[in-house]
Coordinates of C-alpha atoms and ligand atoms in Angstrom, one line a residue:
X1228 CA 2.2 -14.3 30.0
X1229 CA 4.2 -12.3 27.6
X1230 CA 4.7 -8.6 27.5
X1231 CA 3.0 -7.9 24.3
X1232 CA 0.9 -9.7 22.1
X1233 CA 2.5 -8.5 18.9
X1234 CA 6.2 -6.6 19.3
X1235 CA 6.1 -4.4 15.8
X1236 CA 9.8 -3.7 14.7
X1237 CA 9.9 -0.4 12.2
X1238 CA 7.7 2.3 12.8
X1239 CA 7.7 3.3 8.8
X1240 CA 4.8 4.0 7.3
X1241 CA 3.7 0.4 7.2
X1242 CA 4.4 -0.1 10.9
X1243 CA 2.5 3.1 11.9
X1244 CA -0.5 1.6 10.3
X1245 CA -0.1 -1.8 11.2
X1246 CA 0.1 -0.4 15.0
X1247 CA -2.7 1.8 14.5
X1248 CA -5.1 -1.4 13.1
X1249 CA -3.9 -3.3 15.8
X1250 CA -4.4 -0.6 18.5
X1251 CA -8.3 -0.1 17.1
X1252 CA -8.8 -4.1 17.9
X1253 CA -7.5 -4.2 21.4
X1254 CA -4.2 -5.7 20.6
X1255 CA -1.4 -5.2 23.3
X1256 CA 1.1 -3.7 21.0
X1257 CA 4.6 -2.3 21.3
X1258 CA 6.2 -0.9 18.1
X1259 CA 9.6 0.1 18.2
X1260 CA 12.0 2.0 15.7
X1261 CA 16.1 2.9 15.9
X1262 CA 15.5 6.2 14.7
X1263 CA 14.2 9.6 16.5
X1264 CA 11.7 10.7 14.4
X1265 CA 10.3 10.2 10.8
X1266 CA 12.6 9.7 8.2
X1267 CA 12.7 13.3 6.9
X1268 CA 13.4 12.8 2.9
X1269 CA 9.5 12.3 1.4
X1270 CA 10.1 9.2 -0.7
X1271 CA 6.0 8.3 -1.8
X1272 CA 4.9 10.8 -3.8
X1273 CA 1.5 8.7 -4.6
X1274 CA -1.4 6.7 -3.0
X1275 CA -3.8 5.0 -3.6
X1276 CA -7.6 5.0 -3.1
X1277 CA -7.1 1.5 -1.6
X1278 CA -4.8 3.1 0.6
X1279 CA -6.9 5.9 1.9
X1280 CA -9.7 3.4 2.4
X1281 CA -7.2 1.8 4.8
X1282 CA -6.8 5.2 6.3
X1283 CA -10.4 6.0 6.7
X1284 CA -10.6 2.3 8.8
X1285 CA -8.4 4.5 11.5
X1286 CA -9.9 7.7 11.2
X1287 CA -6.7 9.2 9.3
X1288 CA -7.8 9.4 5.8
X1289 CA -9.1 13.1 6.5
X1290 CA -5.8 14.3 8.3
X1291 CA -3.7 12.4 5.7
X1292 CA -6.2 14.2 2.5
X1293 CA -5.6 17.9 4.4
X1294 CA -1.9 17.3 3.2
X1295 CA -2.6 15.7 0.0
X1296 CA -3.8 16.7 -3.8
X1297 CA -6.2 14.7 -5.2
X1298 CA -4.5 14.0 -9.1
X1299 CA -7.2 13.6 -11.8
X1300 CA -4.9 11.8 -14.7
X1301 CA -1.5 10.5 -15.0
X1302 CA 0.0 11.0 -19.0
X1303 CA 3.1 9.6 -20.8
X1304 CA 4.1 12.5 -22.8
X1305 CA 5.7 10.7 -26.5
X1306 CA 8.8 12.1 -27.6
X1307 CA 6.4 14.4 -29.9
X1308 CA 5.2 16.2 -26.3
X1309 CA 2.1 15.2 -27.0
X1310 CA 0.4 14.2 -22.9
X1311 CA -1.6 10.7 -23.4
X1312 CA -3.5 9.9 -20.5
X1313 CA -2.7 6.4 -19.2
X1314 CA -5.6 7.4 -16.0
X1315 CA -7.8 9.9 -15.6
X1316 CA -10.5 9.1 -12.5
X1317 CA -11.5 11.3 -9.7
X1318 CA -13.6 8.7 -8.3
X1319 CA -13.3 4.7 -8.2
X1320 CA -15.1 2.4 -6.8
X1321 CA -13.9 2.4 -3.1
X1322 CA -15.0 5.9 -2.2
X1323 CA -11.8 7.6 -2.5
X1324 CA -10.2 9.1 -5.2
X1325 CA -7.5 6.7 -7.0
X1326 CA -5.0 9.1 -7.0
X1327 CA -3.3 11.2 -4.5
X1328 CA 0.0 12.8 -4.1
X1329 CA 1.4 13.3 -0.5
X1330 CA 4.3 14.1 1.0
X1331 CA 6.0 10.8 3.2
X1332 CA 6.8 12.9 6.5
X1333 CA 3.9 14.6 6.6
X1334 CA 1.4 11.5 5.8
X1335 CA 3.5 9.6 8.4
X1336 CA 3.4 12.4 10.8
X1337 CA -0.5 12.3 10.5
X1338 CA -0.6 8.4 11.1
X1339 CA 1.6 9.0 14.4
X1340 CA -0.7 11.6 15.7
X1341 CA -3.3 9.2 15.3
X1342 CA -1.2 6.4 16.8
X1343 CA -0.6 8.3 20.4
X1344 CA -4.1 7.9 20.9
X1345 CA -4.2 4.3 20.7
X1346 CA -3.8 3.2 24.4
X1347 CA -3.1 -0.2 23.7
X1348 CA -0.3 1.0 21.8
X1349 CA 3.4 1.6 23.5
X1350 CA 5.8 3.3 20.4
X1351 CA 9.7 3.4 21.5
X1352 CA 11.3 5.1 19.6
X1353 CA 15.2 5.2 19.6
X1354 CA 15.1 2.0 20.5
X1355 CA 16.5 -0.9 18.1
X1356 CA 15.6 -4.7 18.1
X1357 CA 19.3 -6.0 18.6
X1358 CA 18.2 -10.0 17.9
X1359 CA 15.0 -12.3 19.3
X1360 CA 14.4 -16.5 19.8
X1361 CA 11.6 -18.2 18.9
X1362 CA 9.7 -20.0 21.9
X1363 CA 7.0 -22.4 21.7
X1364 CA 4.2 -19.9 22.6
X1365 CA 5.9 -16.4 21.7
X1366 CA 8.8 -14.9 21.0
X1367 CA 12.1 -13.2 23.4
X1368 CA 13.4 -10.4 22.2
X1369 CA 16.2 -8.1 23.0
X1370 CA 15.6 -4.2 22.7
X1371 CA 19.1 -1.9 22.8
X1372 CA 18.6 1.6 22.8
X1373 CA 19.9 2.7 19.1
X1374 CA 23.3 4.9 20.3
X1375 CA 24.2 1.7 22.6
X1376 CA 23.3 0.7 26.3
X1377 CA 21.9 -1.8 28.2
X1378 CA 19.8 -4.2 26.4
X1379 CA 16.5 -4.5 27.4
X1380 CA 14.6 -8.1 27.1
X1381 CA 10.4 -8.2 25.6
X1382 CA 8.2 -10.9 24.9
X1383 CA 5.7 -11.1 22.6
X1384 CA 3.5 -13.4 21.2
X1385 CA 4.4 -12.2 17.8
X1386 CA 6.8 -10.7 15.9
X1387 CA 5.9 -8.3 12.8
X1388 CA 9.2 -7.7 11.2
X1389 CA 8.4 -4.2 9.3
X1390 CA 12.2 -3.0 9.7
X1391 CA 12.7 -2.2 5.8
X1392 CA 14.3 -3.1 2.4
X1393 CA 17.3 -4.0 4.6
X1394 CA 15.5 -5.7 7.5
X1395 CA 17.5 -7.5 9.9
X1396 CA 14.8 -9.8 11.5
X1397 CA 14.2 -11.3 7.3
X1398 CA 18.2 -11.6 7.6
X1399 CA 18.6 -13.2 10.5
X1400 CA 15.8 -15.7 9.8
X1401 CA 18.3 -16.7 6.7
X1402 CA 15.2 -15.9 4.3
X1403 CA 16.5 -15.1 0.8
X1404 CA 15.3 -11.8 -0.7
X1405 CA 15.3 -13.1 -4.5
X1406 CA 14.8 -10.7 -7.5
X1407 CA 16.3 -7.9 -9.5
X1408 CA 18.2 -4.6 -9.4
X1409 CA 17.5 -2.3 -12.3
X1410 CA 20.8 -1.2 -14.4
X1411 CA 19.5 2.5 -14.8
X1412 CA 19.5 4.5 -11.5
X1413 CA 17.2 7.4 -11.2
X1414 CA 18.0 11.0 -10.2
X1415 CA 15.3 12.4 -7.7
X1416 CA 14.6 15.9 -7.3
X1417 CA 12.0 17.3 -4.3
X1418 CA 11.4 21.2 -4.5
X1419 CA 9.3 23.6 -2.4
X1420 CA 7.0 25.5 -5.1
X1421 CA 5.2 28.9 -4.7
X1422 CA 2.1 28.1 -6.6
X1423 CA 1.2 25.1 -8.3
X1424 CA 3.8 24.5 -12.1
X1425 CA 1.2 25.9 -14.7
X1426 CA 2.8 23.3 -17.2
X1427 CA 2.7 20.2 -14.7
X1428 CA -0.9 20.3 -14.0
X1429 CA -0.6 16.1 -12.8
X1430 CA 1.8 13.2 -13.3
X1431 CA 3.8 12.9 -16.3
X1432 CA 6.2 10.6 -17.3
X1433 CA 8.0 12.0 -19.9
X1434 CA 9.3 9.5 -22.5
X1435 CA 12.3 11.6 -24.1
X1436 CA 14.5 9.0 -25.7
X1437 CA 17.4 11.2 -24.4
X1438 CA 16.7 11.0 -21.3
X1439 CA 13.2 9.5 -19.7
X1440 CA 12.0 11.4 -16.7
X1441 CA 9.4 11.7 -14.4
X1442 CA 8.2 15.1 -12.7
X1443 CA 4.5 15.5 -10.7
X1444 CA 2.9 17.9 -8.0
X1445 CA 3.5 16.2 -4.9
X1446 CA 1.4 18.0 -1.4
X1447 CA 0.5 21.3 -1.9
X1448 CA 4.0 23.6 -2.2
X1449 CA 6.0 20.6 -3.2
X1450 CA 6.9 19.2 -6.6
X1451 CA 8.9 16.4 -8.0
X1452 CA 11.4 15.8 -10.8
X1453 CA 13.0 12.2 -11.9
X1454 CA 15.7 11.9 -14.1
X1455 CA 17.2 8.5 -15.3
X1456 CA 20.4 8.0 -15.2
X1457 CA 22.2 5.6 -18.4
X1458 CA 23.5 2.3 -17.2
X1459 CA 27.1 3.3 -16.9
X1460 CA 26.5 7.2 -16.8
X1461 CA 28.5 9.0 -13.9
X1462 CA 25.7 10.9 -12.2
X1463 CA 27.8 13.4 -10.4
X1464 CA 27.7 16.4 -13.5
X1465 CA 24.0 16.0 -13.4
X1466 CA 23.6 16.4 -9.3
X1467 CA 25.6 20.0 -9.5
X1468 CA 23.2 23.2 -9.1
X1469 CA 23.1 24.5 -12.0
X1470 CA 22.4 21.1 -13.6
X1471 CA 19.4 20.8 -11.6
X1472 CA 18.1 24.6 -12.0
X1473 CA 18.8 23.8 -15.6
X1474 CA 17.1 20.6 -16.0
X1475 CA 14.0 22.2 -14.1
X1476 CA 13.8 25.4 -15.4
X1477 CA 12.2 24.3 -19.1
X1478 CA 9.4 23.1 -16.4
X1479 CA 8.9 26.3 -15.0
X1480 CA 6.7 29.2 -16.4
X1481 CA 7.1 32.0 -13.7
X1482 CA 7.4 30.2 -10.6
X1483 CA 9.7 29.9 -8.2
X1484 CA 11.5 26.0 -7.2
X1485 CA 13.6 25.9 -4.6
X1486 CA 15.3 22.8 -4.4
X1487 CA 15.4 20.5 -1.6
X1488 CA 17.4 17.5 -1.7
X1489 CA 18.7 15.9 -4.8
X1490 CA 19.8 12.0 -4.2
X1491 CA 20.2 9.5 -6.6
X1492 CA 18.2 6.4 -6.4
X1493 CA 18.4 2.2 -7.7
X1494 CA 15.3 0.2 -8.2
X1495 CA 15.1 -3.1 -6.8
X1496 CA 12.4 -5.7 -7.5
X1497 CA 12.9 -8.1 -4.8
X1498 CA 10.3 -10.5 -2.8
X1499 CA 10.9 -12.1 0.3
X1500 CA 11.2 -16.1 0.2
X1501 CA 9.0 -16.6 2.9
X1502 CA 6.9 -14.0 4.8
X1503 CA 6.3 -16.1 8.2
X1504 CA 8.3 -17.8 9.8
X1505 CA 6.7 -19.5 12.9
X1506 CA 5.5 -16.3 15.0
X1507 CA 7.4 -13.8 12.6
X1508 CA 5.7 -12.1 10.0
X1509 CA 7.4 -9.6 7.4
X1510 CA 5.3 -6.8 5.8
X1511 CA 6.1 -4.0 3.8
X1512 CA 9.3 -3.1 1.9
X1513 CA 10.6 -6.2 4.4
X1514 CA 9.0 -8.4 2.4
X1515 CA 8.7 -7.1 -1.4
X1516 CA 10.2 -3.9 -3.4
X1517 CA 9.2 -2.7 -6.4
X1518 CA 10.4 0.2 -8.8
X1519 CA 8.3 3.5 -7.9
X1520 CA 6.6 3.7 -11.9
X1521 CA 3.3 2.5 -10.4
X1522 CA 3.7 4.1 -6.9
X1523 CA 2.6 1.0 -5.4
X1524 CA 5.2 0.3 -3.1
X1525 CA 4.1 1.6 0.1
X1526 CA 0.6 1.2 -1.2
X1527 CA 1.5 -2.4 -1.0
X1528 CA 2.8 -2.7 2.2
X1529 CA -0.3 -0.5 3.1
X1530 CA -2.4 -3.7 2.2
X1531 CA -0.3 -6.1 3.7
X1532 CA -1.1 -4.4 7.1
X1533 CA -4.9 -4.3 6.7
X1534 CA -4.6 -8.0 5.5
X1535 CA -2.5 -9.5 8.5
X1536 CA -4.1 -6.9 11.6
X1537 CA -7.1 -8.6 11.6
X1538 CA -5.4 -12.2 10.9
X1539 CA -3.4 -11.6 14.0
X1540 CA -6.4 -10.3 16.1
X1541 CA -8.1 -13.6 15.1
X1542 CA -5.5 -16.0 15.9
X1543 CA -4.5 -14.0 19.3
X1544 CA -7.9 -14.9 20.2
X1545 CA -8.3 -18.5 19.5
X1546 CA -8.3 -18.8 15.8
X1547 CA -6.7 -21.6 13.5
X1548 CA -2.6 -20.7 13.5
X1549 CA -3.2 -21.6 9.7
X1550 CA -5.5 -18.1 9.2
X1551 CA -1.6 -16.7 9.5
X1552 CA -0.5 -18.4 6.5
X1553 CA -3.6 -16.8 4.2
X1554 CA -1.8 -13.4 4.8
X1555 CA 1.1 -14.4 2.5
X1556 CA -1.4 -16.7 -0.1
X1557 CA -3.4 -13.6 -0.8
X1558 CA -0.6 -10.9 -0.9
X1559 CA 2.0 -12.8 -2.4
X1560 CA 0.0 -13.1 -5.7
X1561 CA -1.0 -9.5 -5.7
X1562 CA 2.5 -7.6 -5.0
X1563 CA 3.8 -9.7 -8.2
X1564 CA 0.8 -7.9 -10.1
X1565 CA 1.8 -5.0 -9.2
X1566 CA 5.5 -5.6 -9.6
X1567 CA 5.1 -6.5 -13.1
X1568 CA 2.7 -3.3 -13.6
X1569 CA 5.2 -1.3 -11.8
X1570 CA 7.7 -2.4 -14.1
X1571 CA 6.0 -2.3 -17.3
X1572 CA 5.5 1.3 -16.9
X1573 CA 9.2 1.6 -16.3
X1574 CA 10.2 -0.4 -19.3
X1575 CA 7.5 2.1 -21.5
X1576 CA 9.2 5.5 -19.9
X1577 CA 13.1 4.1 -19.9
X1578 CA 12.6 3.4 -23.4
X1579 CA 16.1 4.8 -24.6
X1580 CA 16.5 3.2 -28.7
X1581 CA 14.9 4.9 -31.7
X1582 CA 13.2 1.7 -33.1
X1583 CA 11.4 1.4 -29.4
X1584 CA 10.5 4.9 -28.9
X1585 CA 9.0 5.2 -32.0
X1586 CA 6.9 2.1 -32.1
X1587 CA 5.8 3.1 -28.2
X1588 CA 4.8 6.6 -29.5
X1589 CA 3.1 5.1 -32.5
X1590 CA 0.4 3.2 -30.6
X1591 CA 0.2 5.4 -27.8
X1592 CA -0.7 8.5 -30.4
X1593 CA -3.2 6.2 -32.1
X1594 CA -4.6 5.3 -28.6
X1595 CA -5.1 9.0 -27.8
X1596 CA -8.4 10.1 -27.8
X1597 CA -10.3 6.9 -28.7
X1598 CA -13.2 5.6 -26.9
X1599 CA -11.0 2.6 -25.6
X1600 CA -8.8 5.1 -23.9
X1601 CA -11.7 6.4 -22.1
X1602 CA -12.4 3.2 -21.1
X1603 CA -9.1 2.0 -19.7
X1604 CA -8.1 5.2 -18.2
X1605 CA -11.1 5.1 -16.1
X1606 CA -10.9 1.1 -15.8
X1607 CA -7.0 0.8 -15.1
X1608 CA -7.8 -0.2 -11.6
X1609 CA -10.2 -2.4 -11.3
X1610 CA -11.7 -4.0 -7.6
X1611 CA -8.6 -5.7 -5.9
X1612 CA -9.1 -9.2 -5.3
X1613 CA -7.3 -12.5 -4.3
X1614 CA -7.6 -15.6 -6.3
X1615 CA -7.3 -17.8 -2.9
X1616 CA -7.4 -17.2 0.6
X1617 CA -9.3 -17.1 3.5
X1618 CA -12.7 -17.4 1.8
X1619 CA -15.4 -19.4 2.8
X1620 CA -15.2 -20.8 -0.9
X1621 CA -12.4 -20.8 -3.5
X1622 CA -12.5 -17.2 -5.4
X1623 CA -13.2 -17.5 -8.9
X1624 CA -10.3 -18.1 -11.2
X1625 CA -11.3 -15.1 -13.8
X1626 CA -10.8 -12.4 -11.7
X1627 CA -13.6 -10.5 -14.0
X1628 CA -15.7 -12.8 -12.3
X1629 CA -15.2 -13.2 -8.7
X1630 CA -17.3 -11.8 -6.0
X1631 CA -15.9 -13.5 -2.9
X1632 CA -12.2 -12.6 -2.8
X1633 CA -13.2 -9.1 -3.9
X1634 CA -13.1 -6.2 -1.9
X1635 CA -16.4 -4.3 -1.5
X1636 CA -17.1 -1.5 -3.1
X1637 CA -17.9 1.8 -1.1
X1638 CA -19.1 4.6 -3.3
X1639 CA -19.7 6.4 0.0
X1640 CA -18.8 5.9 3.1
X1641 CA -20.0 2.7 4.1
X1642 CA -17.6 1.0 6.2
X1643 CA -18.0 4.2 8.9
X1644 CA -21.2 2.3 9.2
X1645 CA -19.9 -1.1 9.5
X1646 CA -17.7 -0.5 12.2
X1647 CA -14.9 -2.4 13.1
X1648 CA -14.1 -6.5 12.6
X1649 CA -16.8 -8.5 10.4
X1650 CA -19.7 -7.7 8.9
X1651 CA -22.6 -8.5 6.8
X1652 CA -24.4 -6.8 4.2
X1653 CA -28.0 -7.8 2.5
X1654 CA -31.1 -6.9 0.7
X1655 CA -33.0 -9.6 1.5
X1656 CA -35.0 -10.3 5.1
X1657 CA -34.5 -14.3 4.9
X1658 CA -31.0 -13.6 4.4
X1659 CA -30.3 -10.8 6.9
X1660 CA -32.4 -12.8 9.6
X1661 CA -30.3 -16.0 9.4
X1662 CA -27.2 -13.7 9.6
X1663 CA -28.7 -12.0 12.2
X1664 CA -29.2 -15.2 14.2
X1665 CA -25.7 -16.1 13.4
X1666 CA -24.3 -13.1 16.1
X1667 CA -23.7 -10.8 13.0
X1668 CA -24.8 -7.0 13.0
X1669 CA -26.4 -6.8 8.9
X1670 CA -26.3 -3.6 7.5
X1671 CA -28.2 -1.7 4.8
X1672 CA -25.3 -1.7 1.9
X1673 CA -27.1 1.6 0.3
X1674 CA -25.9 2.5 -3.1
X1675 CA -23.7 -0.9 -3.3
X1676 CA -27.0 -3.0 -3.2
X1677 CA -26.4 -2.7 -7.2
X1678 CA -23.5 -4.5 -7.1
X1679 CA -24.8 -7.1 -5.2
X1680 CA -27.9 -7.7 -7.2
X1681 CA -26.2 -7.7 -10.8
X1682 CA -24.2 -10.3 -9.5
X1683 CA -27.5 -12.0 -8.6
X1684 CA -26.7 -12.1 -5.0
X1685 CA -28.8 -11.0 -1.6
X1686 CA -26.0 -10.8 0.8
X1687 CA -22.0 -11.0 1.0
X1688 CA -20.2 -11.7 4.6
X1689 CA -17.3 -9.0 4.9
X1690 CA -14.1 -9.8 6.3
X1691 CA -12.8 -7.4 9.1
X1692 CA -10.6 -5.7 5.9
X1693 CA -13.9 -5.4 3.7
X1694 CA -12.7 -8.2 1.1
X1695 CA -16.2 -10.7 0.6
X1696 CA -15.6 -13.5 2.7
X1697 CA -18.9 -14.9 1.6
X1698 CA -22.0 -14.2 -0.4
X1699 CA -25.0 -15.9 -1.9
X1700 CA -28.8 -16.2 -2.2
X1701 CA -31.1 -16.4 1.0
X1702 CA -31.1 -20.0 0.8
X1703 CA -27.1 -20.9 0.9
X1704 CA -26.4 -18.4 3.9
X1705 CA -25.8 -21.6 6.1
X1706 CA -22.3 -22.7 4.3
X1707 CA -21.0 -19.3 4.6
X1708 CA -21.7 -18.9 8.0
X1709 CA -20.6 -22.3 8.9
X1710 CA -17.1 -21.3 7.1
X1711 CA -16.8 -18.2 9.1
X1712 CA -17.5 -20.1 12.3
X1713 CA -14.5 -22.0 11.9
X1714 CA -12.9 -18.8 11.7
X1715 CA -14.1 -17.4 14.9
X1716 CA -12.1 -17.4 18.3
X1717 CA -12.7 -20.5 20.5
X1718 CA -12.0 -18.5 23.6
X1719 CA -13.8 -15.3 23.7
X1720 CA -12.1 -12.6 21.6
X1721 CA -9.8 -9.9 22.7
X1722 CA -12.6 -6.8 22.5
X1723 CA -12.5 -4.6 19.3
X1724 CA -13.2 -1.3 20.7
X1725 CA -15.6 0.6 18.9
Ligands
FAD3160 C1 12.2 7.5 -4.8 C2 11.1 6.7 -4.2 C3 9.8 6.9 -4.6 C4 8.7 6.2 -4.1 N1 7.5 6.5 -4.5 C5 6.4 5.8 -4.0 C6 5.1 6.1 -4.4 O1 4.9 7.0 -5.1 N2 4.1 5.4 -3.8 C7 4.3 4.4 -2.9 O2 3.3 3.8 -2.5 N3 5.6 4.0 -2.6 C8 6.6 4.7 -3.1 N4 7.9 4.4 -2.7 C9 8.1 3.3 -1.7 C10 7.8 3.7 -0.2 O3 8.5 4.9 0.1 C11 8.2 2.6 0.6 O4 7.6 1.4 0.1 C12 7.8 2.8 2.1 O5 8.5 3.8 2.7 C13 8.2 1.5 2.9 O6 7.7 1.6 4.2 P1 8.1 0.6 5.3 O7 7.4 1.0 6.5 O8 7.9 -0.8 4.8 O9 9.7 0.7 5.4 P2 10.6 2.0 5.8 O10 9.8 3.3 5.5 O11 11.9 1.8 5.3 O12 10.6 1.9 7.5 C14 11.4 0.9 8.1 C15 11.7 1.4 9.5 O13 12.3 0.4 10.3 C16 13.3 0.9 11.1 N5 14.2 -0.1 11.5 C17 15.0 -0.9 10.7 N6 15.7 -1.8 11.3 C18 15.3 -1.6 12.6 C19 15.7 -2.3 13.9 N7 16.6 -3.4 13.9 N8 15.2 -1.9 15.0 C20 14.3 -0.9 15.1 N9 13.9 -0.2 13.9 C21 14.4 -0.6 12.7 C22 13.9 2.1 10.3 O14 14.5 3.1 11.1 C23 12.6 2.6 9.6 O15 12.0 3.7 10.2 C24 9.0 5.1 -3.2 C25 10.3 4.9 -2.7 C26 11.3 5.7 -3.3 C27 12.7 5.4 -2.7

């Protein structure tokens, strides 16, 4: 039998969550990581409300929010200086709010508190995965401490390769990591404030044709500058202290910013060819990068780990291998969306030549103010869902229409009530008794009953990661529950603790 069901290699963000998801299902987990301790530098400055909703599922959205400010809009600010709101929500649809800045060592410092209570969870830290084989039923690898010793050998059932933009385990599988590099580079500046910047009251990316820049409140005390840098442009003048206390101070209106670190940055927008490969998985920036204009790169890699912990669970326990290959079907699709959204923000902020500027400015000033901005500020992110998957029936191909492949809504806090692994949800008692019958605990869905019933449905089936596996009338519950039967362990499950 081997060591460990899953061996997790890189305890960054996305490894700390993917150990803590798998920890929460009973999954014998060791996660490893070369360095010490957290990686000091806070790269994130944003979340997500999909993200927090992760966090909640491992009790760590409340320790993670105690660190965090809640941002009611984001604005592009036209070369005018006129602030146009391109989001303004304090509440979405999934019962967090939508945007949130953090700091990275502090949110990841949160998620590894939370982690050393997970007893099915060993973390080594210091410790480096130094190369692994592929065996019929798991995987050997070889652990070396990271400042050189004795290797150590591990087995694991799987491997979830969560080592990085540079991972080794994606490198040594020979998987290509295909994309783009941006040709501007981006200064970025992290500062310790007194008191909140009077004139930065949320995110603004500043579209000077001059030079384009990005500054925000990040955790309470801390705020951030970006600067890009011209393709070709020597950066070094623009790093010296009194370039950056000059480039911050027109910022500043009385308080005090002492600067932190200043390091200059390049973009990448790079996906992994393949994300399995046999019992390997990548996730994270492993598997996909994106420029930082959406602040959906670790949001992304967030996802992935809600999407493949349960997948894992599943197939540890006797489900179909081919549940494994749904993980990259549904996330593929969904980190190009937000690659290309990522990158059409950067292509409306790095705007450098007159004729662009201008025209940019010219529909974002007749935007301002209008009813339509009202409606796509507070519409700009809509219910994440997957056009294929593991569904009990293929999603809908208008996404404006789908119901299963769509995450469920929680306006409250509904999935503390769910509970861990799958779940049902219906208004209807011929419904919830055949589910019932089915093995399936059938909850009350509260205020999201109206979703259901404008959609003209009495129930939806709910994946262990909330996304509707199935949903219906009372009289087609027996398809869906047949689907999700194939689904289910043939050998009894490893136990979710509760
Ligand atoms: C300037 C900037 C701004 C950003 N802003 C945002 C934002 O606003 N919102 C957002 O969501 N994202 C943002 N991001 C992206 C986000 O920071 C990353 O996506 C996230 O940190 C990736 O997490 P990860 O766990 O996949 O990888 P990492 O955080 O890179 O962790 C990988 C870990 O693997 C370990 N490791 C590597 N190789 C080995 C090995 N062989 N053995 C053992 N351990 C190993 C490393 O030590 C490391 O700890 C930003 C990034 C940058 C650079």
């Amino acid at each position: 039998m081997p060591d460990y069901e899953v061996l997790i290699c890189g305890l960054g963000p996305v490894g700390q969550l993917m150990a803590l998801l798998l920890g929460d299902l009973g999954v014998r987990t060791l996660a490893i990581d070369r360095a010490p301790d957290i990686y000091p530098l806070p790269r994130a400055a944003v979340i997500d409300d999909e993200v927090l909703r992760i966090f909640q599922s491992v009790g760590a959205d409340a320790a993670v929010l105690e660190h965090a400010q809640v941002q009611p809009r984001a604005s592009i600010m036209t070369a005018r200086g006129v602030p146009v709101d391109v989001l303004a929500a304090t509440a979405g649809s999934l019962g967090h709010p939508p945007l949130v800045s953090i700091h990275q060592p502090t949110m990841e410092r949160a998620l590894l508190d939370a982690l050393a209570q997970r007893s099915t969870v060993d973390v080594q830290r210091g410790t480096e995965l130094d190369g692994f084989d592929q065996r019929g039923t798991h995987v050997d690898a070889l652990l070396r401490p990271a400042g050189g010793g004795r290797a150590t050998p591990v087995t694991a059932r799987y491997l979830v390769a969560c080592d990085g933009a540079g991972s080794a385990v994606r490198a040594s599988l020979g998987i290509p990591f295909t994309g783009s590099t941006a040709p501007e580079r981006w200064i970025v500046v992290d500062a310790q404030v007194d008191r909140a910047l009077r004139k930065v009251p949320h995110p603004y990316f500043v579209g000077e044709a001059s030079r384009p820049s990005v500054t925000l409140p990040m955790s309470p005390g801390r705020h951030r500058w970006e600067w890009m840098v011209h393709p070709g442009e020597d950066p070094t003048p623009l790093l010296e202290p009194h370039a950056l206390d000059a480039a911050i101070a027109p910022w500043l209106d009385g308080e005090r910013a002492d600067i932190e670190r200043a390091v200059v940055y390049t973009f990448h927008t790079r996906t992994a060819r393949r994300w399995r490969a046999g019992r390997v998985l990548l996730a994270g920036d492993a598997a996909h990068l994106m420029p930082p204009f959406a602040g959906q790169g670790f949001s992304s890699g967030a996802r992935d780990a809600a999407n493949l912990a349960w997948k894992l669970h599943s197939v540890l326990a006797g489900a179909p291998q081919q549940l494994l290959d749904t993980y990259e079907t549904e996330r593929r699709a969904h980190v190009r969306a937000m690659q290309r959204t990522a990158n059409l923000m950067g292509s409306l902020v790095q705007a450098t030549d007159t004729a662009t500027v201008q025209a940019r400015d010219a529909i974002l000033h007749r935007f301002n103010g209008t009813v339509v901005q009202r409606w796509v500020t507070s519409h700009v992110k809509p219910l994440p869902s997957y056009h294929a998957g593991a569904f009990a029936t293929r999603p809908a191909r208008r996404s404006g229409r789908r119901t299963v492949g769509t995450l469920f809504p929680q306006t409250g806090r509904l999935d503390d009530e769910l509970g861990r692994g799958w779940s049902a949800v219906a208004i209807d008692e011929l419904a919830a008794a055949k589910l019932t019958a089915a093995g399936l605990v059938v909850h009350d869905p509260g205020p999201e009953a109206a979703w259901l019933t404008r959609r003209g449905l009495t129930w939806a089936l709910l994946r262990p990661d909330r996304f509707v596996f199935a949903a219906g009338g009372g009289h087609d519950v027996g398809p869906g529950l047949a689907a999700w039967r194939a689904l289910q362990p043939a050998r009894p499950s490893v136990r979710a603790m509760s």
